[in-house]
Tab-separated table of C-alpha atoms in Angstrom:
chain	number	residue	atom	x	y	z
A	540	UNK	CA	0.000	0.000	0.000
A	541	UNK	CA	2.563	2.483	1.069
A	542	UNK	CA	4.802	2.168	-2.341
A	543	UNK	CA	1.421	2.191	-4.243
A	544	UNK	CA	0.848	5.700	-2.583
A	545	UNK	CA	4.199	6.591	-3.104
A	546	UNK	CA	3.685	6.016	-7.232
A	547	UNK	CA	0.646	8.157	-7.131
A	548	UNK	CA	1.823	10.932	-5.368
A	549	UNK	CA	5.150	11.449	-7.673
A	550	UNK	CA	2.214	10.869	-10.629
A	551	UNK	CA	0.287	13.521	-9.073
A	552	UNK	CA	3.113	15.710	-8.813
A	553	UNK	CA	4.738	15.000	-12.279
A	554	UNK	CA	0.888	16.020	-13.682
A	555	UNK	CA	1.372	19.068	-11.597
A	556	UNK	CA	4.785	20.015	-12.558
A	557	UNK	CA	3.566	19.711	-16.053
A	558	UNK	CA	0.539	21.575	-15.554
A	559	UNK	CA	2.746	24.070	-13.773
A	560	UNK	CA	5.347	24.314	-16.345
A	561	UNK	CA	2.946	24.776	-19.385
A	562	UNK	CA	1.579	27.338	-17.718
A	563	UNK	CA	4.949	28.814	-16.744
A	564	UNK	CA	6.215	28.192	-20.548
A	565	UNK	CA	2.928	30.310	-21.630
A	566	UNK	CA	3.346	33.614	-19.062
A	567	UNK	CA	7.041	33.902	-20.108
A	568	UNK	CA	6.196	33.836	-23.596
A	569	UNK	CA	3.913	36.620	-23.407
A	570	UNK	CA	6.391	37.634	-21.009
A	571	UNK	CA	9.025	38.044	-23.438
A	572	UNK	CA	6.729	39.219	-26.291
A	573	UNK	CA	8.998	41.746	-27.992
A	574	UNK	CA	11.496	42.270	-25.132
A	575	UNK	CA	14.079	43.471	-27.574
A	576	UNK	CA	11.786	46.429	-28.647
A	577	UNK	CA	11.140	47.138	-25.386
A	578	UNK	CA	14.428	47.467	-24.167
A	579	UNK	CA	15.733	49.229	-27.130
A	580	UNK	CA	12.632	51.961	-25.899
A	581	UNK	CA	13.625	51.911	-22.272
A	582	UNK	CA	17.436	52.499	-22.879
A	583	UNK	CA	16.463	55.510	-25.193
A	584	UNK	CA	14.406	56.612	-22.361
A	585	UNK	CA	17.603	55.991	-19.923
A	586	UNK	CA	20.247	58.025	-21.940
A	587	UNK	CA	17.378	60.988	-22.222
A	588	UNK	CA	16.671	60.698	-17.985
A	589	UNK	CA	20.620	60.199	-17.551
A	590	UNK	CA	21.629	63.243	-19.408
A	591	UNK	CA	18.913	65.360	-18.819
A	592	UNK	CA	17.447	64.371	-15.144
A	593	UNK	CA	13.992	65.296	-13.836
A	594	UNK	CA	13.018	68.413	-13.690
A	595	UNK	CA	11.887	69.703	-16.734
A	596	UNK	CA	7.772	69.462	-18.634
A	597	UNK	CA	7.103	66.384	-20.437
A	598	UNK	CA	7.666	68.166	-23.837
A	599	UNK	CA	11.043	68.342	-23.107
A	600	UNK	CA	11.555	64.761	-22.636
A	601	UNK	CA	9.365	65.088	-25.421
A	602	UNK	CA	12.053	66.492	-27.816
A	603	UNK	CA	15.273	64.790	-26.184
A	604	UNK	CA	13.373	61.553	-26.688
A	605	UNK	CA	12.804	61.748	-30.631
A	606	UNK	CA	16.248	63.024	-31.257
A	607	UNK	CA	17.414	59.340	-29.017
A	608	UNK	CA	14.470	57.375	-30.967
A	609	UNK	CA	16.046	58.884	-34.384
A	610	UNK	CA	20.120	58.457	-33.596
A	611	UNK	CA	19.048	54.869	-32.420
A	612	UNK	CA	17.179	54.281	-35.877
A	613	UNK	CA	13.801	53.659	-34.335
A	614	UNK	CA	10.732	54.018	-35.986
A	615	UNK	CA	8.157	56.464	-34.083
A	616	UNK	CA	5.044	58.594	-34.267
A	617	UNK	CA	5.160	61.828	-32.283
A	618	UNK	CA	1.820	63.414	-30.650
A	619	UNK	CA	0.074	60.941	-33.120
A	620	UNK	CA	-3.289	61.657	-33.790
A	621	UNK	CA	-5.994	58.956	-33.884
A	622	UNK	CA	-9.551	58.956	-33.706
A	623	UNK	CA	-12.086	57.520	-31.093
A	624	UNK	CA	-15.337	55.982	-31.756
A	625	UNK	CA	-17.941	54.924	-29.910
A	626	UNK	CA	-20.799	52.255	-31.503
A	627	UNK	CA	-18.658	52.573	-34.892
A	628	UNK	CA	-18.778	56.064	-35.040
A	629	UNK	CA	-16.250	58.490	-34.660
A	630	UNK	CA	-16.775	60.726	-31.477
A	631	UNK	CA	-13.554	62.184	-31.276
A	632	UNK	CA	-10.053	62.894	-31.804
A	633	UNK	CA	-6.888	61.923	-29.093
A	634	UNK	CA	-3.122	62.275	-29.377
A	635	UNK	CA	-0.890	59.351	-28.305
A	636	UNK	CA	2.892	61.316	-27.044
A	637	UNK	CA	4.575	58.800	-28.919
A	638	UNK	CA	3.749	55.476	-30.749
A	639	UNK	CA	6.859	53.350	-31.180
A	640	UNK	CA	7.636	50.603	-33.429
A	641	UNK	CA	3.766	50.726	-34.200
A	642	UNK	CA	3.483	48.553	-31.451
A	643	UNK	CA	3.809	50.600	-28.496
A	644	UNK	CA	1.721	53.477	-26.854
A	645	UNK	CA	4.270	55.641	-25.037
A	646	UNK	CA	3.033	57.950	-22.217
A	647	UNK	CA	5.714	60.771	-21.296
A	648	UNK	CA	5.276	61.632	-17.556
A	649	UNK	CA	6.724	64.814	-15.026
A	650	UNK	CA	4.849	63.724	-12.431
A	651	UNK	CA	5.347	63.446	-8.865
A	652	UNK	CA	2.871	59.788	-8.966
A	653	UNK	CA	1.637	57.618	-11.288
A	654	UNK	CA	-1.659	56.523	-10.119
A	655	UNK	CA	-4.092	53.883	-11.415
A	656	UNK	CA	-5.913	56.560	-13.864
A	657	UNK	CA	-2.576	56.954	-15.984
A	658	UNK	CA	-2.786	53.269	-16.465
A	659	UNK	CA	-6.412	53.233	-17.259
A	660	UNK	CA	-5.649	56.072	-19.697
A	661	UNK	CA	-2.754	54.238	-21.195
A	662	UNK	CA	-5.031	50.549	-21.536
A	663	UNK	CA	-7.845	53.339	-22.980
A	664	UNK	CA	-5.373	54.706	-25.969
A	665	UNK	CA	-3.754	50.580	-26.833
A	666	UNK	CA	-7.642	49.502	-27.010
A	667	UNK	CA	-8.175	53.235	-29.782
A	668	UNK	CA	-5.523	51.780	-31.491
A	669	UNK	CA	-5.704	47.887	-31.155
A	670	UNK	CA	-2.892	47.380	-29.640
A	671	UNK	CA	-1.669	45.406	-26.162
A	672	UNK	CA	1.912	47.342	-25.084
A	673	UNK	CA	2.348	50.657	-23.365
A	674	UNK	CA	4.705	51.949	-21.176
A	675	UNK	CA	4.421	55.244	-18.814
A	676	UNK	CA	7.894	57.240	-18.556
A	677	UNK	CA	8.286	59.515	-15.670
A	678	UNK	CA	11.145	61.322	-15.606
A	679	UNK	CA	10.376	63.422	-12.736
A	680	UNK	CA	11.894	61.124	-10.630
A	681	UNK	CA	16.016	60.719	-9.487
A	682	UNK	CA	15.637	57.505	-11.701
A	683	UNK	CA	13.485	57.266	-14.295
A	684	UNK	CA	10.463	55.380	-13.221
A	685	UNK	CA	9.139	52.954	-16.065
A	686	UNK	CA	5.728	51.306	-15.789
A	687	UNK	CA	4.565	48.118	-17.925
A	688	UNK	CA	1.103	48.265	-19.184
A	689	UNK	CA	-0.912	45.402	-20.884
A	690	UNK	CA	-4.162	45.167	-22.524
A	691	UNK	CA	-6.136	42.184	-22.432
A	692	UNK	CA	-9.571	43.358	-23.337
């Protein structure tokens, strides 16, 4: 009895390792959807925060970050209009601060938080323009605070 329960225990466990690691195998995937993009935006968005520092209005950052986007050769949209509609119709007209790689909503910050709305904002513009990735850039801070934002919906 007691190496029968032994046998289906590890089979329990090997079912739940699998189980675990398909499920593991499936978050870092989306994980590392287009982690090289990413981190070719967020070093950009380093060398601008390192040389310039916080301080300054977000159209500043603005500027120093589509000189960094163009020197690194990547491919942006700056205060991007798009337009918002509501039942299929159009209700109104938004700019993104910068759409990378056509990929990537990016939110410029100089702000002293960044709360929950910025990120409902941020999901609000990827959904406009059927997208999933944004990040939020706030370079009031000593070190540039960078915030992940995904949309499921």
């Amino acid at each position: 009895v007691g190496n029968r329960r032994r046998a289906l225990n590890k089979n329990i466990l090997t079912f739940f390792n699998k189980k675990t690691s398909k499920e593991n195998r499936k978050a870092r995937k989306m994980e590392l959807e287009f982690e090289k993009l990413t981190e070719n935006i967020i070093a950009a968005s380093i060398e601008v925060h390192k040389t310039l520092g916080p301080g300054f209005l977000e159209s500043v950052y603005e500027n120093a970050l589509s000189l960094e986007f163009e020197t690194r050769d990547i491919p942006y949209k700056r205060q991007w209009e798009i337009s918002i509609f509501y039942n299929g119709k159009e209700v109104g007209k938004h700019r993104l601060d910068m759409f990378v790689f056509n990929k990537f909503v990016v939110e410029l910050k100089a702000i002293k938080e960044v709360t929950n709305e910025h990120f409902a904002i941020v999901r609000s513009y990827l959904k406009a323009v059927r997208q999933r990735h944004g990040l939020i850039l706030n370079f009031a801070k000593p070190i540039l605070e960078i915030k992940r934002v995904i949309f499921t919906g």
